[in-house]
Amino acid sequence: MGRQAGYLQQEALSGLANPARHAPSSFLLRYYHYGMPLSADLVNKSVQAAIAAIEIYNKPNFFYREEAFSLLMTNAFELLFKAK
């Protein structure tokens, strides 16, 4: 234990310490922060991406709308498949 603590202190002093390495993962933060499983969160994001795609497609003066629609709708399907 002493060697490991000395190594971490030396690493911190040398500027090589990575605080993200010791932080909890984003999955755990998201799961416990919102109080819902990850799959429900992904389904919610999928629905929001599909609605955003339809809203962009319905704007008449929005340039690049077909491409934006296809990107957002693809993202919505990808999130839905990941939620399974």
PDB file of N, CA, C and O in Angstrom:
ATOM      1  N   MET A   1       0.827  -1.191   0.000  1.00  0.00           N
ATOM      2  CA  MET A   1       0.000   0.000   0.000  1.00  0.00           C
ATOM      3  C   MET A   1       0.863   1.244   0.000  1.00  0.00           C
ATOM      4  O   MET A   1       0.555   2.209  -0.662  1.00  0.00           O
ATOM      5  N   GLY A   2       1.941   1.222   0.746  1.00  0.00           N
ATOM      6  CA  GLY A   2       2.816   2.384   0.825  1.00  0.00           C
ATOM      7  C   GLY A   2       3.489   2.684  -0.498  1.00  0.00           C
ATOM      8  O   GLY A   2       3.650   3.840  -0.885  1.00  0.00           O
ATOM      9  N   ARG A   3       3.900   1.644  -1.214  1.00  0.00           N
ATOM     10  CA  ARG A   3       4.549   1.857  -2.508  1.00  0.00           C
ATOM     11  C   ARG A   3       3.566   2.469  -3.492  1.00  0.00           C
ATOM     12  O   ARG A   3       3.914   3.341  -4.272  1.00  0.00           O
ATOM     13  N   GLN A   4       2.318   1.990  -3.466  1.00  0.00           N
ATOM     14  CA  GLN A   4       1.315   2.504  -4.396  1.00  0.00           C
ATOM     15  C   GLN A   4       1.002   3.964  -4.089  1.00  0.00           C
ATOM     16  O   GLN A   4       0.883   4.781  -4.994  1.00  0.00           O
ATOM     17  N   ALA A   5       0.858   4.316  -2.833  1.00  0.00           N
ATOM     18  CA  ALA A   5       0.581   5.709  -2.467  1.00  0.00           C
ATOM     19  C   ALA A   5       1.738   6.603  -2.877  1.00  0.00           C
ATOM     20  O   ALA A   5       1.536   7.708  -3.375  1.00  0.00           O
ATOM     21  N   GLY A   6       2.974   6.125  -2.681  1.00  0.00           N
ATOM     22  CA  GLY A   6       4.139   6.904  -3.101  1.00  0.00           C
ATOM     23  C   GLY A   6       4.161   7.094  -4.608  1.00  0.00           C
ATOM     24  O   GLY A   6       4.513   8.163  -5.111  1.00  0.00           O
ATOM     25  N   TYR A   7       3.778   6.065  -5.351  1.00  0.00           N
ATOM     26  CA  TYR A   7       3.742   6.165  -6.802  1.00  0.00           C
ATOM     27  C   TYR A   7       2.700   7.181  -7.255  1.00  0.00           C
ATOM     28  O   TYR A   7       2.946   7.991  -8.146  1.00  0.00           O
ATOM     29  N   LEU A   8       1.513   7.168  -6.619  1.00  0.00           N
ATOM     30  CA  LEU A   8       0.475   8.122  -6.998  1.00  0.00           C
ATOM     31  C   LEU A   8       0.889   9.547  -6.669  1.00  0.00           C
ATOM     32  O   LEU A   8       0.609  10.471  -7.426  1.00  0.00           O
ATOM     33  N   GLN A   9       1.569   9.738  -5.532  1.00  0.00           N
ATOM     34  CA  GLN A   9       2.051  11.078  -5.194  1.00  0.00           C
ATOM     35  C   GLN A   9       3.093  11.534  -6.191  1.00  0.00           C
ATOM     36  O   GLN A   9       3.094  12.667  -6.632  1.00  0.00           O
ATOM     37  N   GLN A  10       3.991  10.640  -6.567  1.00  0.00           N
ATOM     38  CA  GLN A  10       5.024  10.991  -7.533  1.00  0.00           C
ATOM     39  C   GLN A  10       4.395  11.295  -8.891  1.00  0.00           C
ATOM     40  O   GLN A  10       4.785  12.233  -9.571  1.00  0.00           O
ATOM     41  N   GLU A  11       3.391  10.531  -9.283  1.00  0.00           N
ATOM     42  CA  GLU A  11       2.705  10.756 -10.549  1.00  0.00           C
ATOM     43  C   GLU A  11       1.986  12.096 -10.538  1.00  0.00           C
ATOM     44  O   GLU A  11       2.009  12.838 -11.515  1.00  0.00           O
ATOM     45  N   ALA A  12       1.360  12.439  -9.412  1.00  0.00           N
ATOM     46  CA  ALA A  12       0.650  13.715  -9.306  1.00  0.00           C
ATOM     47  C   ALA A  12       1.623  14.878  -9.359  1.00  0.00           C
ATOM     48  O   ALA A  12       1.344  15.907  -9.976  1.00  0.00           O
ATOM     49  N   LEU A  13       2.763  14.724  -8.731  1.00  0.00           N
ATOM     50  CA  LEU A  13       3.747  15.802  -8.735  1.00  0.00           C
ATOM     51  C   LEU A  13       4.363  15.993 -10.110  1.00  0.00           C
ATOM     52  O   LEU A  13       4.722  17.102 -10.490  1.00  0.00           O
ATOM     53  N   SER A  14       4.474  14.921 -10.870  1.00  0.00           N
ATOM     54  CA  SER A  14       5.083  15.037 -12.187  1.00  0.00           C
ATOM     55  C   SER A  14       4.115  15.574 -13.235  1.00  0.00           C
ATOM     56  O   SER A  14       4.507  15.833 -14.357  1.00  0.00           O
ATOM     57  N   GLY A  15       2.853  15.755 -12.880  1.00  0.00           N
ATOM     58  CA  GLY A  15       1.881  16.296 -13.827  1.00  0.00           C
ATOM     59  C   GLY A  15       1.270  15.253 -14.738  1.00  0.00           C
ATOM     60  O   GLY A  15       0.587  15.575 -15.693  1.00  0.00           O
ATOM     61  N   LEU A  16       1.514  13.980 -14.459  1.00  0.00           N
ATOM     62  CA  LEU A  16       1.003  12.909 -15.318  1.00  0.00           C
ATOM     63  C   LEU A  16      -0.269  12.277 -14.769  1.00  0.00           C
ATOM     64  O   LEU A  16      -0.789  11.341 -15.347  1.00  0.00           O
ATOM     65  N   ALA A  17      -0.742  12.761 -13.648  1.00  0.00           N
ATOM     66  CA  ALA A  17      -1.928  12.166 -13.048  1.00  0.00           C
ATOM     67  C   ALA A  17      -3.149  12.449 -13.915  1.00  0.00           C
ATOM     68  O   ALA A  17      -3.321  13.539 -14.443  1.00  0.00           O
ATOM     69  N   ASN A  18      -3.993  11.463 -14.054  1.00  0.00           N
ATOM     70  CA  ASN A  18      -5.205  11.585 -14.839  1.00  0.00           C
ATOM     71  C   ASN A  18      -6.393  11.465 -13.888  1.00  0.00           C
ATOM     72  O   ASN A  18      -6.730  10.365 -13.470  1.00  0.00           O
ATOM     73  N   PRO A  19      -7.037  12.588 -13.520  1.00  0.00           N
ATOM     74  CA  PRO A  19      -8.138  12.488 -12.560  1.00  0.00           C
ATOM     75  C   PRO A  19      -9.327  11.704 -13.085  1.00  0.00           C
ATOM     76  O   PRO A  19     -10.085  11.140 -12.321  1.00  0.00           O
ATOM     77  N   ALA A  20      -9.505  11.634 -14.391  1.00  0.00           N
ATOM     78  CA  ALA A  20     -10.634  10.892 -14.949  1.00  0.00           C
ATOM     79  C   ALA A  20     -10.472   9.396 -14.728  1.00  0.00           C
ATOM     80  O   ALA A  20     -11.443   8.665 -14.697  1.00  0.00           O
ATOM     81  N   ARG A  21      -9.239   8.948 -14.575  1.00  0.00           N
ATOM     82  CA  ARG A  21      -8.996   7.529 -14.380  1.00  0.00           C
ATOM     83  C   ARG A  21      -9.532   7.061 -13.028  1.00  0.00           C
ATOM     84  O   ARG A  21      -9.957   5.930 -12.877  1.00  0.00           O
ATOM     85  N   HIS A  22      -9.534   7.941 -12.051  1.00  0.00           N
ATOM     86  CA  HIS A  22      -9.973   7.577 -10.720  1.00  0.00           C
ATOM     87  C   HIS A  22     -11.433   7.945 -10.467  1.00  0.00           C
ATOM     88  O   HIS A  22     -11.975   7.612  -9.432  1.00  0.00           O
ATOM     89  N   ALA A  23     -12.060   8.629 -11.389  1.00  0.00           N
ATOM     90  CA  ALA A  23     -13.454   9.045 -11.222  1.00  0.00           C
ATOM     91  C   ALA A  23     -14.378   7.893 -11.597  1.00  0.00           C
ATOM     92  O   ALA A  23     -14.015   7.020 -12.390  1.00  0.00           O
ATOM     93  N   PRO A  24     -15.597   7.858 -11.050  1.00  0.00           N
ATOM     94  CA  PRO A  24     -16.550   6.820 -11.451  1.00  0.00           C
ATOM     95  C   PRO A  24     -16.930   6.978 -12.917  1.00  0.00           C
ATOM     96  O   PRO A  24     -16.883   8.067 -13.478  1.00  0.00           O
ATOM     97  N   SER A  25     -17.297   5.881 -13.535  1.00  0.00           N
ATOM     98  CA  SER A  25     -17.625   5.925 -14.955  1.00  0.00           C
ATOM     99  C   SER A  25     -18.906   6.724 -15.191  1.00  0.00           C
ATOM    100  O   SER A  25     -19.742   6.879 -14.306  1.00  0.00           O
ATOM    101  N   SER A  26     -19.053   7.230 -16.403  1.00  0.00           N
ATOM    102  CA  SER A  26     -20.239   8.013 -16.743  1.00  0.00           C
ATOM    103  C   SER A  26     -21.490   7.136 -16.701  1.00  0.00           C
ATOM    104  O   SER A  26     -22.573   7.620 -16.434  1.00  0.00           O
ATOM    105  N   PHE A  27     -21.329   5.839 -16.970  1.00  0.00           N
ATOM    106  CA  PHE A  27     -22.476   4.934 -16.893  1.00  0.00           C
ATOM    107  C   PHE A  27     -23.055   4.915 -15.486  1.00  0.00           C
ATOM    108  O   PHE A  27     -24.254   5.035 -15.288  1.00  0.00           O
ATOM    109  N   LEU A  28     -22.188   4.778 -14.484  1.00  0.00           N
ATOM    110  CA  LEU A  28     -22.673   4.729 -13.109  1.00  0.00           C
ATOM    111  C   LEU A  28     -23.287   6.050 -12.693  1.00  0.00           C
ATOM    112  O   LEU A  28     -24.319   6.083 -12.032  1.00  0.00           O
ATOM    113  N   LEU A  29     -22.659   7.151 -13.098  1.00  0.00           N
ATOM    114  CA  LEU A  29     -23.217   8.454 -12.742  1.00  0.00           C
ATOM    115  C   LEU A  29     -24.593   8.641 -13.372  1.00  0.00           C
ATOM    116  O   LEU A  29     -25.517   9.132 -12.737  1.00  0.00           O
ATOM    117  N   ARG A  30     -24.736   8.251 -14.624  1.00  0.00           N
ATOM    118  CA  ARG A  30     -26.015   8.407 -15.308  1.00  0.00           C
ATOM    119  C   ARG A  30     -27.069   7.491 -14.688  1.00  0.00           C
ATOM    120  O   ARG A  30     -28.202   7.889 -14.485  1.00  0.00           O
ATOM    121  N   TYR A  31     -26.684   6.266 -14.348  1.00  0.00           N
ATOM    122  CA  TYR A  31     -27.647   5.311 -13.811  1.00  0.00           C
ATOM    123  C   TYR A  31     -28.164   5.764 -12.444  1.00  0.00           C
ATOM    124  O   TYR A  31     -29.356   5.730 -12.184  1.00  0.00           O
ATOM    125  N   TYR A  32     -27.273   6.185 -11.600  1.00  0.00           N
ATOM    126  CA  TYR A  32     -27.693   6.558 -10.254  1.00  0.00           C
ATOM    127  C   TYR A  32     -28.194   7.991 -10.167  1.00  0.00           C
ATOM    128  O   TYR A  32     -28.965   8.322  -9.297  1.00  0.00           O
ATOM    129  N   HIS A  33     -27.755   8.843 -11.065  1.00  0.00           N
ATOM    130  CA  HIS A  33     -28.185  10.237 -11.018  1.00  0.00           C
ATOM    131  C   HIS A  33     -29.642  10.378 -11.434  1.00  0.00           C
ATOM    132  O   HIS A  33     -30.419  11.052 -10.786  1.00  0.00           O
ATOM    133  N   TYR A  34     -30.018   9.764 -12.519  1.00  0.00           N
ATOM    134  CA  TYR A  34     -31.378   9.899 -13.019  1.00  0.00           C
ATOM    135  C   TYR A  34     -32.341   8.920 -12.372  1.00  0.00           C
ATOM    136  O   TYR A  34     -33.543   9.089 -12.433  1.00  0.00           O
ATOM    137  N   GLY A  35     -31.826   7.862 -11.788  1.00  0.00           N
ATOM    138  CA  GLY A  35     -32.678   6.903 -11.132  1.00  0.00           C
ATOM    139  C   GLY A  35     -33.401   5.974 -12.085  1.00  0.00           C
ATOM    140  O   GLY A  35     -34.383   5.354 -11.720  1.00  0.00           O
ATOM    141  N   MET A  36     -32.954   5.897 -13.329  1.00  0.00           N
ATOM    142  CA  MET A  36     -33.575   4.990 -14.286  1.00  0.00           C
ATOM    143  C   MET A  36     -32.484   4.171 -14.956  1.00  0.00           C
ATOM    144  O   MET A  36     -31.337   4.602 -15.030  1.00  0.00           O
ATOM    145  N   PRO A  37     -32.820   2.991 -15.417  1.00  0.00           N
ATOM    146  CA  PRO A  37     -31.814   2.170 -16.095  1.00  0.00           C
ATOM    147  C   PRO A  37     -31.309   2.830 -17.372  1.00  0.00           C
ATOM    148  O   PRO A  37     -31.970   3.705 -17.946  1.00  0.00           O
ATOM    149  N   LEU A  38     -30.149   2.395 -17.789  1.00  0.00           N
ATOM    150  CA  LEU A  38     -29.539   2.955 -18.991  1.00  0.00           C
ATOM    151  C   LEU A  38     -30.410   2.719 -20.216  1.00  0.00           C
ATOM    152  O   LEU A  38     -30.498   3.580 -21.086  1.00  0.00           O
ATOM    153  N   SER A  39     -31.092   1.577 -20.301  1.00  0.00           N
ATOM    154  CA  SER A  39     -31.919   1.287 -21.470  1.00  0.00           C
ATOM    155  C   SER A  39     -33.075   2.275 -21.593  1.00  0.00           C
ATOM    156  O   SER A  39     -33.409   2.715 -22.698  1.00  0.00           O
ATOM    157  N   ALA A  40     -33.677   2.668 -20.491  1.00  0.00           N
ATOM    158  CA  ALA A  40     -34.768   3.648 -20.542  1.00  0.00           C
ATOM    159  C   ALA A  40     -34.247   5.008 -20.976  1.00  0.00           C
ATOM    160  O   ALA A  40     -34.915   5.729 -21.723  1.00  0.00           O
ATOM    161  N   ASP A  41     -33.036   5.345 -20.537  1.00  0.00           N
ATOM    162  CA  ASP A  41     -32.422   6.606 -20.943  1.00  0.00           C
ATOM    163  C   ASP A  41     -32.135   6.600 -22.445  1.00  0.00           C
ATOM    164  O   ASP A  41     -32.367   7.594 -23.139  1.00  0.00           O
ATOM    165  N   LEU A  42     -31.649   5.474 -22.970  1.00  0.00           N
ATOM    166  CA  LEU A  42     -31.365   5.381 -24.396  1.00  0.00           C
ATOM    167  C   LEU A  42     -32.635   5.438 -25.236  1.00  0.00           C
ATOM    168  O   LEU A  42     -32.646   6.035 -26.309  1.00  0.00           O
ATOM    169  N   VAL A  43     -33.704   4.826 -24.761  1.00  0.00           N
ATOM    170  CA  VAL A  43     -34.983   4.893 -25.481  1.00  0.00           C
ATOM    171  C   VAL A  43     -35.488   6.328 -25.514  1.00  0.00           C
ATOM    172  O   VAL A  43     -35.966   6.807 -26.553  1.00  0.00           O
ATOM    173  N   ASN A  44     -35.375   7.034 -24.398  1.00  0.00           N
ATOM    174  CA  ASN A  44     -35.799   8.431 -24.344  1.00  0.00           C
ATOM    175  C   ASN A  44     -34.997   9.282 -25.326  1.00  0.00           C
ATOM    176  O   ASN A  44     -35.558  10.106 -26.053  1.00  0.00           O
ATOM    177  N   LYS A  45     -33.688   9.069 -25.376  1.00  0.00           N
ATOM    178  CA  LYS A  45     -32.850   9.824 -26.316  1.00  0.00           C
ATOM    179  C   LYS A  45     -33.180   9.462 -27.755  1.00  0.00           C
ATOM    180  O   LYS A  45     -33.116  10.308 -28.646  1.00  0.00           O
ATOM    181  N   SER A  46     -33.537   8.215 -27.999  1.00  0.00           N
ATOM    182  CA  SER A  46     -33.906   7.787 -29.341  1.00  0.00           C
ATOM    183  C   SER A  46     -35.166   8.505 -29.820  1.00  0.00           C
ATOM    184  O   SER A  46     -35.231   8.973 -30.963  1.00  0.00           O
ATOM    185  N   VAL A  47     -36.148   8.593 -28.954  1.00  0.00           N
ATOM    186  CA  VAL A  47     -37.385   9.292 -29.305  1.00  0.00           C
ATOM    187  C   VAL A  47     -37.107  10.767 -29.573  1.00  0.00           C
ATOM    188  O   VAL A  47     -37.613  11.349 -30.537  1.00  0.00           O
ATOM    189  N   GLN A  48     -36.271  11.384 -28.746  1.00  0.00           N
ATOM    190  CA  GLN A  48     -35.947  12.795 -28.939  1.00  0.00           C
ATOM    191  C   GLN A  48     -35.190  13.030 -30.249  1.00  0.00           C
ATOM    192  O   GLN A  48     -35.408  14.029 -30.944  1.00  0.00           O
ATOM    193  N   ALA A  49     -34.298  12.117 -30.618  1.00  0.00           N
ATOM    194  CA  ALA A  49     -33.572  12.243 -31.878  1.00  0.00           C
ATOM    195  C   ALA A  49     -34.519  12.096 -33.069  1.00  0.00           C
ATOM    196  O   ALA A  49     -34.388  12.809 -34.073  1.00  0.00           O
ATOM    197  N   ALA A  50     -35.491  11.196 -32.979  1.00  0.00           N
ATOM    198  CA  ALA A  50     -36.465  11.028 -34.060  1.00  0.00           C
ATOM    199  C   ALA A  50     -37.348  12.266 -34.198  1.00  0.00           C
ATOM    200  O   ALA A  50     -37.631  12.716 -35.315  1.00  0.00           O
ATOM    201  N   ILE A  51     -37.761  12.833 -33.080  1.00  0.00           N
ATOM    202  CA  ILE A  51     -38.579  14.055 -33.135  1.00  0.00           C
ATOM    203  C   ILE A  51     -37.779  15.213 -33.721  1.00  0.00           C
ATOM    204  O   ILE A  51     -38.295  15.981 -34.541  1.00  0.00           O
ATOM    205  N   ALA A  52     -36.504  15.321 -33.340  1.00  0.00           N
ATOM    206  CA  ALA A  52     -35.655  16.385 -33.895  1.00  0.00           C
ATOM    207  C   ALA A  52     -35.477  16.203 -35.403  1.00  0.00           C
ATOM    208  O   ALA A  52     -35.477  17.185 -36.161  1.00  0.00           O
ATOM    209  N   ALA A  53     -35.342  14.955 -35.842  1.00  0.00           N
ATOM    210  CA  ALA A  53     -35.197  14.691 -37.276  1.00  0.00           C
ATOM    211  C   ALA A  53     -36.441  15.127 -38.037  1.00  0.00           C
ATOM    212  O   ALA A  53     -36.356  15.759 -39.097  1.00  0.00           O
ATOM    213  N   ILE A  54     -37.612  14.820 -37.517  1.00  0.00           N
ATOM    214  CA  ILE A  54     -38.866  15.199 -38.184  1.00  0.00           C
ATOM    215  C   ILE A  54     -39.050  16.706 -38.175  1.00  0.00           C
ATOM    216  O   ILE A  54     -39.487  17.300 -39.171  1.00  0.00           O
ATOM    217  N   GLU A  55     -38.689  17.352 -37.066  1.00  0.00           N
ATOM    218  CA  GLU A  55     -38.819  18.810 -37.001  1.00  0.00           C
ATOM    219  C   GLU A  55     -37.904  19.498 -38.005  1.00  0.00           C
ATOM    220  O   GLU A  55     -38.298  20.465 -38.658  1.00  0.00           O
ATOM    221  N   ILE A  56     -36.690  19.007 -38.156  1.00  0.00           N
ATOM    222  CA  ILE A  56     -35.765  19.606 -39.121  1.00  0.00           C
ATOM    223  C   ILE A  56     -36.257  19.369 -40.543  1.00  0.00           C
ATOM    224  O   ILE A  56     -36.165  20.246 -41.395  1.00  0.00           O
ATOM    225  N   TYR A  57     -36.794  18.183 -40.813  1.00  0.00           N
ATOM    226  CA  TYR A  57     -37.271  17.890 -42.163  1.00  0.00           C
ATOM    227  C   TYR A  57     -38.467  18.762 -42.541  1.00  0.00           C
ATOM    228  O   TYR A  57     -38.650  19.107 -43.710  1.00  0.00           O
ATOM    229  N   ASN A  58     -39.268  19.153 -41.563  1.00  0.00           N
ATOM    230  CA  ASN A  58     -40.453  19.964 -41.851  1.00  0.00           C
ATOM    231  C   ASN A  58     -40.159  21.456 -41.998  1.00  0.00           C
ATOM    232  O   ASN A  58     -41.065  22.209 -42.357  1.00  0.00           O
ATOM    233  N   LYS A  59     -38.949  21.895 -41.733  1.00  0.00           N
ATOM    234  CA  LYS A  59     -38.606  23.307 -41.922  1.00  0.00           C
ATOM    235  C   LYS A  59     -38.368  23.560 -43.406  1.00  0.00           C
ATOM    236  O   LYS A  59     -37.487  22.957 -44.014  1.00  0.00           O
ATOM    237  N   PRO A  60     -39.102  24.475 -44.020  1.00  0.00           N
ATOM    238  CA  PRO A  60     -38.976  24.649 -45.469  1.00  0.00           C
ATOM    239  C   PRO A  60     -37.694  25.354 -45.915  1.00  0.00           C
ATOM    240  O   PRO A  60     -37.191  25.083 -46.998  1.00  0.00           O
ATOM    241  N   ASN A  61     -37.156  26.257 -45.125  1.00  0.00           N
ATOM    242  CA  ASN A  61     -35.987  27.032 -45.541  1.00  0.00           C
ATOM    243  C   ASN A  61     -34.704  26.570 -44.881  1.00  0.00           C
ATOM    244  O   ASN A  61     -33.756  27.335 -44.754  1.00  0.00           O
ATOM    245  N   PHE A  62     -34.656  25.338 -44.463  1.00  0.00           N
ATOM    246  CA  PHE A  62     -33.479  24.799 -43.790  1.00  0.00           C
ATOM    247  C   PHE A  62     -32.629  24.069 -44.818  1.00  0.00           C
ATOM    248  O   PHE A  62     -33.019  23.029 -45.355  1.00  0.00           O
ATOM    249  N   PHE A  63     -31.460  24.644 -45.147  1.00  0.00           N
ATOM    250  CA  PHE A  63     -30.569  23.992 -46.106  1.00  0.00           C
ATOM    251  C   PHE A  63     -29.940  22.772 -45.449  1.00  0.00           C
ATOM    252  O   PHE A  63     -29.752  22.732 -44.239  1.00  0.00           O
ATOM    253  N   TYR A  64     -29.640  21.773 -46.247  1.00  0.00           N
ATOM    254  CA  TYR A  64     -29.018  20.539 -45.784  1.00  0.00           C
ATOM    255  C   TYR A  64     -29.977  19.739 -44.908  1.00  0.00           C
ATOM    256  O   TYR A  64     -29.589  18.983 -44.039  1.00  0.00           O
ATOM    257  N   ARG A  65     -31.277  19.916 -45.127  1.00  0.00           N
ATOM    258  CA  ARG A  65     -32.240  19.273 -44.237  1.00  0.00           C
ATOM    259  C   ARG A  65     -32.371  17.776 -44.488  1.00  0.00           C
ATOM    260  O   ARG A  65     -32.594  17.025 -43.543  1.00  0.00           O
ATOM    261  N   GLU A  66     -32.232  17.319 -45.728  1.00  0.00           N
ATOM    262  CA  GLU A  66     -32.329  15.879 -45.982  1.00  0.00           C
ATOM    263  C   GLU A  66     -31.186  15.126 -45.320  1.00  0.00           C
ATOM    264  O   GLU A  66     -31.376  14.056 -44.745  1.00  0.00           O
ATOM    265  N   GLU A  67     -29.991  15.708 -45.405  1.00  0.00           N
ATOM    266  CA  GLU A  67     -28.833  15.060 -44.797  1.00  0.00           C
ATOM    267  C   GLU A  67     -28.931  15.077 -43.277  1.00  0.00           C
ATOM    268  O   GLU A  67     -28.618  14.084 -42.610  1.00  0.00           O
ATOM    269  N   ALA A  68     -29.371  16.201 -42.710  1.00  0.00           N
ATOM    270  CA  ALA A  68     -29.531  16.294 -41.258  1.00  0.00           C
ATOM    271  C   ALA A  68     -30.602  15.318 -40.778  1.00  0.00           C
ATOM    272  O   ALA A  68     -30.453  14.685 -39.729  1.00  0.00           O
ATOM    273  N   PHE A  69     -31.680  15.198 -41.562  1.00  0.00           N
ATOM    274  CA  PHE A  69     -32.737  14.244 -41.212  1.00  0.00           C
ATOM    275  C   PHE A  69     -32.192  12.826 -41.186  1.00  0.00           C
ATOM    276  O   PHE A  69     -32.453  12.071 -40.244  1.00  0.00           O
ATOM    277  N   SER A  70     -31.430  12.459 -42.209  1.00  0.00           N
ATOM    278  CA  SER A  70     -30.928  11.083 -42.266  1.00  0.00           C
ATOM    279  C   SER A  70     -29.935  10.797 -41.147  1.00  0.00           C
ATOM    280  O   SER A  70     -29.939   9.701 -40.576  1.00  0.00           O
ATOM    281  N   LEU A  71     -29.109  11.779 -40.786  1.00  0.00           N
ATOM    282  CA  LEU A  71     -28.171  11.582 -39.686  1.00  0.00           C
ATOM    283  C   LEU A  71     -28.893  11.412 -38.350  1.00  0.00           C
ATOM    284  O   LEU A  71     -28.571  10.519 -37.569  1.00  0.00           O
ATOM    285  N   LEU A  72     -29.863  12.265 -38.096  1.00  0.00           N
ATOM    286  CA  LEU A  72     -30.582  12.174 -36.830  1.00  0.00           C
ATOM    287  C   LEU A  72     -31.447  10.916 -36.744  1.00  0.00           C
ATOM    288  O   LEU A  72     -31.552  10.295 -35.687  1.00  0.00           O
ATOM    289  N   MET A  73     -32.057  10.536 -37.847  1.00  0.00           N
ATOM    290  CA  MET A  73     -32.892   9.328 -37.816  1.00  0.00           C
ATOM    291  C   MET A  73     -32.025   8.072 -37.669  1.00  0.00           C
ATOM    292  O   MET A  73     -32.418   7.123 -36.961  1.00  0.00           O
ATOM    293  N   THR A  74     -30.867   8.068 -38.297  1.00  0.00           N
ATOM    294  CA  THR A  74     -29.936   6.959 -38.111  1.00  0.00           C
ATOM    295  C   THR A  74     -29.482   6.877 -36.660  1.00  0.00           C
ATOM    296  O   THR A  74     -29.389   5.786 -36.082  1.00  0.00           O
ATOM    297  N   ASN A  75     -29.213   8.032 -36.068  1.00  0.00           N
ATOM    298  CA  ASN A  75     -28.835   8.076 -34.660  1.00  0.00           C
ATOM    299  C   ASN A  75     -29.964   7.548 -33.787  1.00  0.00           C
ATOM    300  O   ASN A  75     -29.727   6.830 -32.815  1.00  0.00           O
ATOM    301  N   ALA A  76     -31.203   7.897 -34.122  1.00  0.00           N
ATOM    302  CA  ALA A  76     -32.348   7.426 -33.337  1.00  0.00           C
ATOM    303  C   ALA A  76     -32.449   5.896 -33.386  1.00  0.00           C
ATOM    304  O   ALA A  76     -32.670   5.247 -32.357  1.00  0.00           O
ATOM    305  N   PHE A  77     -32.269   5.312 -34.563  1.00  0.00           N
ATOM    306  CA  PHE A  77     -32.333   3.854 -34.674  1.00  0.00           C
ATOM    307  C   PHE A  77     -31.163   3.192 -33.946  1.00  0.00           C
ATOM    308  O   PHE A  77     -31.323   2.154 -33.309  1.00  0.00           O
ATOM    309  N   GLU A  78     -29.989   3.803 -34.033  1.00  0.00           N
ATOM    310  CA  GLU A  78     -28.815   3.248 -33.348  1.00  0.00           C
ATOM    311  C   GLU A  78     -29.035   3.238 -31.831  1.00  0.00           C
ATOM    312  O   GLU A  78     -28.749   2.253 -31.157  1.00  0.00           O
ATOM    313  N   LEU A  79     -29.558   4.331 -31.297  1.00  0.00           N
ATOM    314  CA  LEU A  79     -29.837   4.386 -29.864  1.00  0.00           C
ATOM    315  C   LEU A  79     -30.896   3.364 -29.461  1.00  0.00           C
ATOM    316  O   LEU A  79     -30.810   2.747 -28.398  1.00  0.00           O
ATOM    317  N   LEU A  80     -31.886   3.178 -30.318  1.00  0.00           N
ATOM    318  CA  LEU A  80     -32.931   2.200 -30.021  1.00  0.00           C
ATOM    319  C   LEU A  80     -32.378   0.784 -30.016  1.00  0.00           C
ATOM    320  O   LEU A  80     -32.739  -0.036 -29.158  1.00  0.00           O
ATOM    321  N   PHE A  81     -31.480   0.475 -30.954  1.00  0.00           N
ATOM    322  CA  PHE A  81     -30.872  -0.855 -30.973  1.00  0.00           C
ATOM    323  C   PHE A  81     -29.961  -1.063 -29.762  1.00  0.00           C
ATOM    324  O   PHE A  81     -29.886  -2.166 -29.218  1.00  0.00           O
ATOM    325  N   LYS A  82     -29.273  -0.013 -29.327  1.00  0.00           N
ATOM    326  CA  LYS A  82     -28.411  -0.133 -28.158  1.00  0.00           C
ATOM    327  C   LYS A  82     -29.225  -0.320 -26.885  1.00  0.00           C
ATOM    328  O   LYS A  82     -28.731  -0.904 -25.916  1.00  0.00           O
ATOM    329  N   ALA A  83     -30.433   0.172 -26.865  1.00  0.00           N
ATOM    330  CA  ALA A  83     -31.270   0.066 -25.668  1.00  0.00           C
ATOM    331  C   ALA A  83     -31.733  -1.356 -25.429  1.00  0.00           C
ATOM    332  O   ALA A  83     -32.115  -1.706 -24.318  1.00  0.00           O
ATOM    333  N   LYS A  84     -31.737  -2.162 -26.464  1.00  0.00           N
ATOM    334  CA  LYS A  84     -32.190  -3.537 -26.323  1.00  0.00           C
ATOM    335  C   LYS A  84     -31.266  -4.256 -25.402  1.00  0.00           C
ATOM    336  O   LYS A  84     -31.448  -4.850 -24.484  1.00  0.00           O
TER     337      LYS A  84
END
